[in-house]
Coordinates of C-alpha atoms in Angstrom, one line a residue:
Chain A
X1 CA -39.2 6.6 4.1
X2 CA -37.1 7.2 1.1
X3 CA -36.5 9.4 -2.1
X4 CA -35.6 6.6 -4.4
X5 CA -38.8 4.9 -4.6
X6 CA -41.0 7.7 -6.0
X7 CA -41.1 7.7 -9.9
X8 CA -41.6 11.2 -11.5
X9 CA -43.1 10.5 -14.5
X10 CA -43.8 13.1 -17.8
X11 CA -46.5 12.4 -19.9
X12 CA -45.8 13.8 -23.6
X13 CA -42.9 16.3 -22.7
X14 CA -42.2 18.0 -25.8
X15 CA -39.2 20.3 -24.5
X16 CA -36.0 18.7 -24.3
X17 CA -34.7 21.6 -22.3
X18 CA -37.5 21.1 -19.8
X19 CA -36.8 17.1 -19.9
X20 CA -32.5 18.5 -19.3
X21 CA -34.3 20.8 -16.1
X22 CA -35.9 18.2 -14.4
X23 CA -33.2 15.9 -14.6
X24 CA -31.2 18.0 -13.0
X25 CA -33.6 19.1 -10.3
X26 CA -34.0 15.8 -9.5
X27 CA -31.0 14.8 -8.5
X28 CA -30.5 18.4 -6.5
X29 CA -33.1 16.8 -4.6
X30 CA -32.3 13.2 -4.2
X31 CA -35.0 11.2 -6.5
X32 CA -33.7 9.1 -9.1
X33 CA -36.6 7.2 -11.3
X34 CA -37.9 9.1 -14.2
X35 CA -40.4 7.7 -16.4
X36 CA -41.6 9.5 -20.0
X37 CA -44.8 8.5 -21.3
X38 CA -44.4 8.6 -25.1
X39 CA -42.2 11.2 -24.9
X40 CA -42.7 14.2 -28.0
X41 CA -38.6 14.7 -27.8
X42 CA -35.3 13.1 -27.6
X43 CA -34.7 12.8 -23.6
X44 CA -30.5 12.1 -24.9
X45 CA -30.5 14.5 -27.4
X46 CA -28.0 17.9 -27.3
X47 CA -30.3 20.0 -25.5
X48 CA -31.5 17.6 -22.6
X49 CA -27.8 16.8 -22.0
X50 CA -26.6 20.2 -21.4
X51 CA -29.5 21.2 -19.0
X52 CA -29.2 17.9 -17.1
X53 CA -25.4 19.1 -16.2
X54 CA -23.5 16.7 -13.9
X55 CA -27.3 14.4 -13.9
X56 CA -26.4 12.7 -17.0
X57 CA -26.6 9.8 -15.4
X58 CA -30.5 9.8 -14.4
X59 CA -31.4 10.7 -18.5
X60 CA -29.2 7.8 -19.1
X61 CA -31.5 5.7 -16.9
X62 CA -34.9 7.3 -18.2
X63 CA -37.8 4.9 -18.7
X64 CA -39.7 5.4 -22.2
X65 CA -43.2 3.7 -21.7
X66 CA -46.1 3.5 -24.4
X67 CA -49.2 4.7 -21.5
X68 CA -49.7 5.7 -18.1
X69 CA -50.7 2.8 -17.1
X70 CA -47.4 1.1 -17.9
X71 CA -45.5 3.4 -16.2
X72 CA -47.6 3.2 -12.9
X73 CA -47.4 -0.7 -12.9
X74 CA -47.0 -1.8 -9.4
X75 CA -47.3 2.0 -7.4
X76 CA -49.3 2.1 -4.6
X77 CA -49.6 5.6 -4.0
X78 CA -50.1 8.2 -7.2
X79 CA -50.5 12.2 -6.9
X80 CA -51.5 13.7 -10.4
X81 CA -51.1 17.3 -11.0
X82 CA -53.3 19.9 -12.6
X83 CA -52.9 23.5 -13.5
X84 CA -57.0 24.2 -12.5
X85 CA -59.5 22.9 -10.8
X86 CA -61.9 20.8 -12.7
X87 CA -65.0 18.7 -12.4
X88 CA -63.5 16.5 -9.4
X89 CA -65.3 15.8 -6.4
X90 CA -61.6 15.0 -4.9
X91 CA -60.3 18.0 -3.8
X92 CA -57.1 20.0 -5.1
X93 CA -54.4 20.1 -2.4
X94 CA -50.7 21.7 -2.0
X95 CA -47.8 20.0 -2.7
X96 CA -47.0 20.5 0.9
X97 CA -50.5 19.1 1.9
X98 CA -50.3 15.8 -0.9
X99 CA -46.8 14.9 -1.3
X100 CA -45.7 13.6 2.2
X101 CA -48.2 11.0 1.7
X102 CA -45.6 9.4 -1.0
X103 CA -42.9 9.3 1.2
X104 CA -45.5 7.2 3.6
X105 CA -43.9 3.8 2.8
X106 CA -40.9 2.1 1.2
X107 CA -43.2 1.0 -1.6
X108 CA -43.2 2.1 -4.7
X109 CA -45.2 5.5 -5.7
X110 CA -45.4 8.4 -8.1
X111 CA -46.4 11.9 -9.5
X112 CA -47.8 13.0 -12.6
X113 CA -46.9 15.6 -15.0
X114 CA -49.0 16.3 -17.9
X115 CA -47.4 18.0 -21.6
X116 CA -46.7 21.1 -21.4
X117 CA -49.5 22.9 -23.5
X118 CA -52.4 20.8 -22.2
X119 CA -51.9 18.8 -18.5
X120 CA -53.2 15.9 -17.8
X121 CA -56.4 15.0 -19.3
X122 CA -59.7 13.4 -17.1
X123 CA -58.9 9.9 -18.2
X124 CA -55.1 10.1 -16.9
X125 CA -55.9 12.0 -13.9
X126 CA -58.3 9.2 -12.8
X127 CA -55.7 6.9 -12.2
X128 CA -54.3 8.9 -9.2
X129 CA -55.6 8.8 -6.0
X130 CA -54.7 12.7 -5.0
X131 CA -54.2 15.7 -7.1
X132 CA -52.0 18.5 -6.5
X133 CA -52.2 22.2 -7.7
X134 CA -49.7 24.8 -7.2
X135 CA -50.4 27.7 -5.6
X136 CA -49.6 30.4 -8.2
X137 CA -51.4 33.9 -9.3
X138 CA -54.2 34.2 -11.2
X139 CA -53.0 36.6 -13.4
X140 CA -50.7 34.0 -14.8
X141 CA -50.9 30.5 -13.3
X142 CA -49.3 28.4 -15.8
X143 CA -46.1 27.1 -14.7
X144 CA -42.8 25.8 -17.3
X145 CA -42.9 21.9 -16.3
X146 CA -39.5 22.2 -15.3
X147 CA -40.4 24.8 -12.8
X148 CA -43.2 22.4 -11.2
X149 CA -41.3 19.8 -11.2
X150 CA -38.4 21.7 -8.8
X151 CA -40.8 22.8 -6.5
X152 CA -42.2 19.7 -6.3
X153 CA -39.2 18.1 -6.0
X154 CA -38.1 20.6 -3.4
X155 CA -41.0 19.8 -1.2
X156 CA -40.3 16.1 -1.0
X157 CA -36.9 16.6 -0.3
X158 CA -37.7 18.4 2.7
X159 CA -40.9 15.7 4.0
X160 CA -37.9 13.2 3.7
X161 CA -36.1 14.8 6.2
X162 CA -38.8 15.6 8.8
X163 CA -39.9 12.6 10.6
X164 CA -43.4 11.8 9.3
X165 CA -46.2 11.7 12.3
X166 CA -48.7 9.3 10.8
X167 CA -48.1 6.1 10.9
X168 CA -46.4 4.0 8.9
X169 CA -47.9 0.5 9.0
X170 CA -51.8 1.1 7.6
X171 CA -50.3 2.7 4.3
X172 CA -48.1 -0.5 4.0
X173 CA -51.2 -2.3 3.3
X174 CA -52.8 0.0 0.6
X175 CA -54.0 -2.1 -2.8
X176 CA -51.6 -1.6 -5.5
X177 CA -52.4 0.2 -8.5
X178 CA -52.5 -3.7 -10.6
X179 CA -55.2 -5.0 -7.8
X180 CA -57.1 -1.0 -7.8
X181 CA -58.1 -2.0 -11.9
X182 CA -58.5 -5.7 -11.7
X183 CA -61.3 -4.4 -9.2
X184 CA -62.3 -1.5 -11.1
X185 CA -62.7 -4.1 -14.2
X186 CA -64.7 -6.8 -12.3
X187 CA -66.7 -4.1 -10.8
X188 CA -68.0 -2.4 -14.3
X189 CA -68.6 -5.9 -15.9
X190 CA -70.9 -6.7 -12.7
X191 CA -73.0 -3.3 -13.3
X192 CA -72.9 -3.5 -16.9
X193 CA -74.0 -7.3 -16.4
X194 CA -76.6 -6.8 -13.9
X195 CA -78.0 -3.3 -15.6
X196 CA -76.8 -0.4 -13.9
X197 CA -74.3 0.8 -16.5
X198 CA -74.9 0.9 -20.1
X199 CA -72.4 0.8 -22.7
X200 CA -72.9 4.4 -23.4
X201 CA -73.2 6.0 -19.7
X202 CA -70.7 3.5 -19.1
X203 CA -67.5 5.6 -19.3
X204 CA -68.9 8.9 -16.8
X205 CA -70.4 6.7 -14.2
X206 CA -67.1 4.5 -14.0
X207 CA -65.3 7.8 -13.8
X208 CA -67.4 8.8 -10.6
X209 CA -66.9 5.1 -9.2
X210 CA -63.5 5.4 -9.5
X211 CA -62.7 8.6 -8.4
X212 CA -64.9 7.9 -5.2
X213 CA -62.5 4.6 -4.5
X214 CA -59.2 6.7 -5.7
X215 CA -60.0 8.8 -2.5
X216 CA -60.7 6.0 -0.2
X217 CA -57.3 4.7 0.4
X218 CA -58.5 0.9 0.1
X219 CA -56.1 -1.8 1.5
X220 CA -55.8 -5.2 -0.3
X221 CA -57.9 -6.9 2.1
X222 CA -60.7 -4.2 1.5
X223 CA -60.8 -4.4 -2.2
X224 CA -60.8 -8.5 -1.9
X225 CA -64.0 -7.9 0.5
X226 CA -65.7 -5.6 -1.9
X227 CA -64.9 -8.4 -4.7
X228 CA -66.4 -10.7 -2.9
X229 CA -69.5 -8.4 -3.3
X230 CA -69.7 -8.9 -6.7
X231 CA -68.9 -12.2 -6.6
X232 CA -71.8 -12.9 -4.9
X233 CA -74.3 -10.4 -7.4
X234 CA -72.5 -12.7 -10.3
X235 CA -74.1 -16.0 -8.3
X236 CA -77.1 -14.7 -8.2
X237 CA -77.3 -14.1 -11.4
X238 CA -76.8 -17.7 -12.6
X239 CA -80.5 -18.1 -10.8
X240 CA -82.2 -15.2 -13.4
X241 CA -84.7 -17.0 -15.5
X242 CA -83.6 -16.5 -19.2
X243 CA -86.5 -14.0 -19.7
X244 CA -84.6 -11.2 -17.5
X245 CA -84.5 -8.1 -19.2
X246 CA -83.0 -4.9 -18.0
X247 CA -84.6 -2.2 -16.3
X248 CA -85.4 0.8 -19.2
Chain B
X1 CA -48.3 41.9 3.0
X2 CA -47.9 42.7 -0.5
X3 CA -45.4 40.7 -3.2
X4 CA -45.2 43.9 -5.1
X5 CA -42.0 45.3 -2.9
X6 CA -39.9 42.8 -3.4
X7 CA -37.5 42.7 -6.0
X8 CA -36.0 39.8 -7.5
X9 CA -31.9 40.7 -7.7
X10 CA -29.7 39.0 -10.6
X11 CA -26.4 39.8 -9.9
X12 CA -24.6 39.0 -13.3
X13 CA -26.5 36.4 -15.1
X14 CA -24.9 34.8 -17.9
X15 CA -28.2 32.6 -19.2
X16 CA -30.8 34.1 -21.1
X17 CA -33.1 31.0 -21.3
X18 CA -32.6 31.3 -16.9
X19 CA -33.6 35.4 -17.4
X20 CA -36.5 34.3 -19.1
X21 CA -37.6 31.3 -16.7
X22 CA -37.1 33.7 -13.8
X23 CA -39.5 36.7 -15.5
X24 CA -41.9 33.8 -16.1
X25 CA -42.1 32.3 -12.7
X26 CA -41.8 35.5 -10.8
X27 CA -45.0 36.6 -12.7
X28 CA -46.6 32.7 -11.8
X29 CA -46.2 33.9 -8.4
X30 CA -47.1 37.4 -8.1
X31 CA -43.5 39.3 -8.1
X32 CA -43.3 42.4 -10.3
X33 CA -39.6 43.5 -9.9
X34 CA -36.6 42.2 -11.4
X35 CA -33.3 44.1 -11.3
X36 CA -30.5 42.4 -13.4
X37 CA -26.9 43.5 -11.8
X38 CA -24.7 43.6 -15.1
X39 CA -26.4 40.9 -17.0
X40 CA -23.6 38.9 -19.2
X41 CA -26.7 38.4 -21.7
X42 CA -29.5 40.1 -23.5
X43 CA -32.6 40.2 -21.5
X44 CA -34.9 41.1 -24.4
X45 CA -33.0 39.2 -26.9
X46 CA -35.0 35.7 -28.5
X47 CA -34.3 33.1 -26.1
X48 CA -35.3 35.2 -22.8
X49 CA -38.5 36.1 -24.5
X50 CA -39.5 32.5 -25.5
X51 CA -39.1 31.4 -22.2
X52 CA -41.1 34.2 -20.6
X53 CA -44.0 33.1 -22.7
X54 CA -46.9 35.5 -21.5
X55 CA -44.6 37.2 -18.9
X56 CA -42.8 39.8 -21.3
X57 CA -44.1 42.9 -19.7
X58 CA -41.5 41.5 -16.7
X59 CA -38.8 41.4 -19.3
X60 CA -39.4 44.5 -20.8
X61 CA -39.6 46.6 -16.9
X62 CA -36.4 44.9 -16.5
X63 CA -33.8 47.6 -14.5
X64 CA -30.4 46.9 -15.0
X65 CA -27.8 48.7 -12.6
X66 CA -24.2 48.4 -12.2
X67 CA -23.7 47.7 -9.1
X68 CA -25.5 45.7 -6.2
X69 CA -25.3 48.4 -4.2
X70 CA -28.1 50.5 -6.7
X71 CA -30.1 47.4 -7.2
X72 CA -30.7 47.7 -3.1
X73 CA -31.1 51.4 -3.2
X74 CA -34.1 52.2 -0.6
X75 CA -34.3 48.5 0.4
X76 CA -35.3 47.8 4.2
X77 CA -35.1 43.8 4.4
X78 CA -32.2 42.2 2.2
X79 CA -32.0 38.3 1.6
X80 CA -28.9 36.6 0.0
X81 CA -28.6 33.1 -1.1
X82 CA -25.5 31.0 -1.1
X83 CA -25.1 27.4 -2.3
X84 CA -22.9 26.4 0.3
X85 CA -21.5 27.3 3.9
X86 CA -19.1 29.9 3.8
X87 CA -17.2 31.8 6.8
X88 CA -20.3 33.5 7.7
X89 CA -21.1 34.2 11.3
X90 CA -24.7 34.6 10.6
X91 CA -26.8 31.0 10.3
X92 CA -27.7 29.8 7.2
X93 CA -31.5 29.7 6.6
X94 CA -34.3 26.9 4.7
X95 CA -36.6 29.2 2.2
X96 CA -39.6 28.6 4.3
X97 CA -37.3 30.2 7.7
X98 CA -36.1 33.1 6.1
X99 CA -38.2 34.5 3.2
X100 CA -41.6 35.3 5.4
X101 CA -39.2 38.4 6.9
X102 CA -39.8 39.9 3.6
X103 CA -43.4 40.5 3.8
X104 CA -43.2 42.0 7.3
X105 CA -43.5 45.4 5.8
X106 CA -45.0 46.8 2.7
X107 CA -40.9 48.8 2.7
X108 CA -39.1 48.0 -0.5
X109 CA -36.8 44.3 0.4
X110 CA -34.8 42.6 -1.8
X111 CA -33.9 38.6 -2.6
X112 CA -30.6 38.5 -3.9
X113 CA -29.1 35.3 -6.2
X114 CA -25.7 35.1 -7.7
X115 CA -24.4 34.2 -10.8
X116 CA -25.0 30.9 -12.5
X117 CA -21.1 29.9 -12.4
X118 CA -19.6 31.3 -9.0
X119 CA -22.9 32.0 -6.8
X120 CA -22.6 35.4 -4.6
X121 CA -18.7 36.5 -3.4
X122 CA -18.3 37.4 0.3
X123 CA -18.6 41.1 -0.4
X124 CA -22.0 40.7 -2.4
X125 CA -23.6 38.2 0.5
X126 CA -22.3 41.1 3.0
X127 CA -25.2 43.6 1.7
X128 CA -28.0 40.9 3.5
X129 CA -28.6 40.5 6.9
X130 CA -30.2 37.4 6.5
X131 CA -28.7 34.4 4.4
X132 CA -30.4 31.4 2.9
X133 CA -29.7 28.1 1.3
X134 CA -32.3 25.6 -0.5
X135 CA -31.9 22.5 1.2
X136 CA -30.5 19.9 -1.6
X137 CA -28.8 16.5 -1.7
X138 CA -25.2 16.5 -1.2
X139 CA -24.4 14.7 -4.0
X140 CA -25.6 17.5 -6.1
X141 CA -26.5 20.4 -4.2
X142 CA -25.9 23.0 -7.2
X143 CA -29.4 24.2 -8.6
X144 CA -30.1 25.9 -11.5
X145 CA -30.6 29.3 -11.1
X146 CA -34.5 29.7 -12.7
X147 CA -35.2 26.8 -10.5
X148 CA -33.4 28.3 -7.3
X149 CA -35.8 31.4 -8.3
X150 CA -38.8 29.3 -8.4
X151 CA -38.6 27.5 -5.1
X152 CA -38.4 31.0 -3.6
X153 CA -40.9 32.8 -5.7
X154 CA -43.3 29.6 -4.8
X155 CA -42.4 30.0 -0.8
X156 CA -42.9 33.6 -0.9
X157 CA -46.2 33.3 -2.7
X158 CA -47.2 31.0 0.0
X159 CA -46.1 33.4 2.6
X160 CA -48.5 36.0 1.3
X161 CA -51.2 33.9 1.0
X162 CA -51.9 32.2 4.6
X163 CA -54.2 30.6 5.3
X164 CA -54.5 29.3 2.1
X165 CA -57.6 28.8 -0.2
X166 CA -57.8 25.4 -0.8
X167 CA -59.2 22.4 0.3
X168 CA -61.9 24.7 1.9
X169 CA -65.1 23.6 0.1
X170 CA -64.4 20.2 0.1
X171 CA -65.6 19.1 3.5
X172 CA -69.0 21.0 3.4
X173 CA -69.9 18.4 0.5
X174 CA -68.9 15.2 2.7
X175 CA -72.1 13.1 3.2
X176 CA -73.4 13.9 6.7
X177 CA -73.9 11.1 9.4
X178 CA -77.7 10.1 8.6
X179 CA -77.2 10.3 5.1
X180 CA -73.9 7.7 5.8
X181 CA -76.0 5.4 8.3
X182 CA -78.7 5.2 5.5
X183 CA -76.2 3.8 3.4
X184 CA -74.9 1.4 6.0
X185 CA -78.5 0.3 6.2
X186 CA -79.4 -0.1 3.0
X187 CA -76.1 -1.8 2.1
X188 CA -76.4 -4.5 5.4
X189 CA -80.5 -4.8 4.0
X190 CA -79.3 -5.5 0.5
X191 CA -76.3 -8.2 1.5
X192 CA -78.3 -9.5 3.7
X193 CA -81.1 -10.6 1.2
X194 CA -78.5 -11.4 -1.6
X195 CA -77.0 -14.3 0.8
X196 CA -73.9 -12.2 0.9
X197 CA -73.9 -11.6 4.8
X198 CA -75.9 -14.0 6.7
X199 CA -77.4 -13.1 10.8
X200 CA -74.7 -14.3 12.4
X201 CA -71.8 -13.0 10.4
X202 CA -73.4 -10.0 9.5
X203 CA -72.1 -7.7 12.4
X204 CA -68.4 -8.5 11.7
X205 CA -68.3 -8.1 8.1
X206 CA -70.5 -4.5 8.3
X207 CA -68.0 -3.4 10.8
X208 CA -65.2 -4.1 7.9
X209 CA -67.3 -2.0 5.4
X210 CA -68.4 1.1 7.7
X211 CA -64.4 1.0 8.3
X212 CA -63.8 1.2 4.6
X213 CA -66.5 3.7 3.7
X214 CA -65.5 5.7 7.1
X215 CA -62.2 6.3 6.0
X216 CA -63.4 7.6 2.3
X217 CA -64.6 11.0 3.0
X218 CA -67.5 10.1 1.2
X219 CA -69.6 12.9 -0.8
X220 CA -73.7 13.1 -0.5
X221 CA -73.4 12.9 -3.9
X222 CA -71.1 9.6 -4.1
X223 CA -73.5 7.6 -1.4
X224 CA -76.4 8.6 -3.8
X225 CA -74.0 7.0 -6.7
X226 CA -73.7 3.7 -4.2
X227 CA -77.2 3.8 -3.4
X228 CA -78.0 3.7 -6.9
X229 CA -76.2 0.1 -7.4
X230 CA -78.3 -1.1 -4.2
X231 CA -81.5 -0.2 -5.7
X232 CA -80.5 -2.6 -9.1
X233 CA -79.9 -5.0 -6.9
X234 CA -82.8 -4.8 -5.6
X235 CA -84.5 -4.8 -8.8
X236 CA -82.9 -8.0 -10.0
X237 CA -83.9 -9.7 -6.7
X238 CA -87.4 -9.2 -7.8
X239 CA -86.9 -11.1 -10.9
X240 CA -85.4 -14.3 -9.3
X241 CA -87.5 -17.4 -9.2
X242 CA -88.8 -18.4 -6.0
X243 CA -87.0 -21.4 -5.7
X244 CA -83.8 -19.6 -5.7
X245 CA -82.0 -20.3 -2.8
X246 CA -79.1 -18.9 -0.6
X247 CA -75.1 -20.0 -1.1
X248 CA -74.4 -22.3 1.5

């Protein structure tokens, strides 16, 4: 159970003060990995600097990565966060409700922060398996990044130092992001193959598919039983006679 | 139980971007009243007002006093912060201990932080009866004062709002048991005929994927989804020839 192996990662900041503010606020509260996704501003620029104060040394260490997905290689746990509910069948939780889960193992994991005028879109919020909203008044419930980022912060600092009662050893097992899309890929090529998707309903259905195994908390061993699945759909396929068509 | 009685104490802030964080978050979380005790900086000037964004009518009810002891005027329940231990005989106190106390009554209370350089002197801390410190790392446990405001704006939001809305709606949509041991059926009919599962091995392997599905908190909606890939299975299994025979 430990701080350092949770990456906060920024997609498109654009404020270097805010990129200063979390810097700081992260090493009030013990985590060390940031991560910018194409970043919109200079992270060691003036104004980051003297917000970061005495955590110079964690914008000195900042990861600059081209896409999400980069930046999530190799996490096995990933909370996104999102200023409103939106069309997701997964349900919105606390930070106090989602982020223990991160602290669940010594692997690595990570939460999402989306620019500051727009969030996280559908497509990068699909890559998490949990998504966290602030609690915050309607009236105004947009929070400054930095701000969401200390609270969150603040919240995993305190799971880390209240003994966790689930257990530890079935989260140990949970498939890594890098085996979560190999599956996702071999499963869409199956349906696409064998006529359940089409190229253009491809993109929503996958979207649902995912989603539904984002939520599910597979282990390794239960995505390499569900590729056997399709392993098995592909075999029969061989057999087809040549004048298969799809179904209309 | 009402946010609107507490007021949000600044006793000489020197940052105007930090005024401006603070009137935005407050509003984020429901707090209307923010008293600045001799502010070293202009609380309506530019940078304050770009970082209230859409919470400027905080900024502009702004009260500034002299003194603590007029910011606290009428107060019943009085909270300090402090950085640090001091030689105080009352216990220090997490956010999430002490801040409920302030909704106990709809009487006027007060959350007191100190300046951005020094924190709160003895005699200031000596107007509370209650005294609280945000739990941060030793290696850095000096906060930013709009983020110090933020944790505490985001606990005492919380306060008021227990139990909270979320996560509510979410479990009336989970699949119910028939419409999960239809699926199970369908799923152990369709493997079964595909040469995936065979008699004998069936029971083990459908255990391994009732587990998986169990633990997914499965939506009616997402078994229909998965029931919809059965029934192309199905569909292709009428086009195979008839000498078509199992993998062995």
């Amino acid at each position: 159970m430990s701080l350092a192996q949770i990456r906060i990662i920024l997609v498109e900041p654009t404020g270097p003060l805010n990129v200063g503010s979390v810097a700081r606020v992260m090493k009030n509260m013990g985590l060390q990995q940031l991560i910018l996704v194409n970043p919109h501003c200079d992270p060691f620029g003036k104004e980051a600097r003297l917000m970061a104060v005495h955590a110079l040394n964690i914008l000195e260490q900042v990861q600059q990565v081209g896409s999400l997905p980069e930046a999530l290689q190799g996490c096995q746990q990933t909370i996104a966060t999102t200023a409103r509910p939106r069309s997701l069948s997964t349900p919105l939780e606390t930070p106090r409700q989602a982020l223990p889960w991160l602290l669940n193992s010594n692997l690595p994991s990570a939460l999402i922060f989306g620019p500051e005028d727009r969030g996280l879109s559908n497509e990068e919020l699909n890559y998490a398996q949990r998504f966290l909203c602030i609690p915050a008044s309607p009236v105004y419930p947009s929070l400054n990044l930095a701000q969401s980022v200390a609270i969150c912060a603040y919240e995993l600092y305190q799971a880390s130092k209240i003994p966790l009662e689930f257990s530890s050893d079935s989260s140990t097992k949970l498939a890594s992001f890098d085996v979560l899309e190999g599956y996702y890929h071999h499963l869409e090529a199956v349906l696409l193959k064998m006529g359940y998707l089409f190229p253009h309903t491809a993109k929503a259905k996958m979207e649902k598919l995912r989603r539904l195994y984002n939520h599910s908390n597979l282990s390794a061993e239960e995505v390499a039983l569900l590729r056997g699945i399709l392993g098995q759909i592909n075999f029969i396929w061989q057999h087809l006679p040549d004048n298969y068509s799809r179904k209309s």
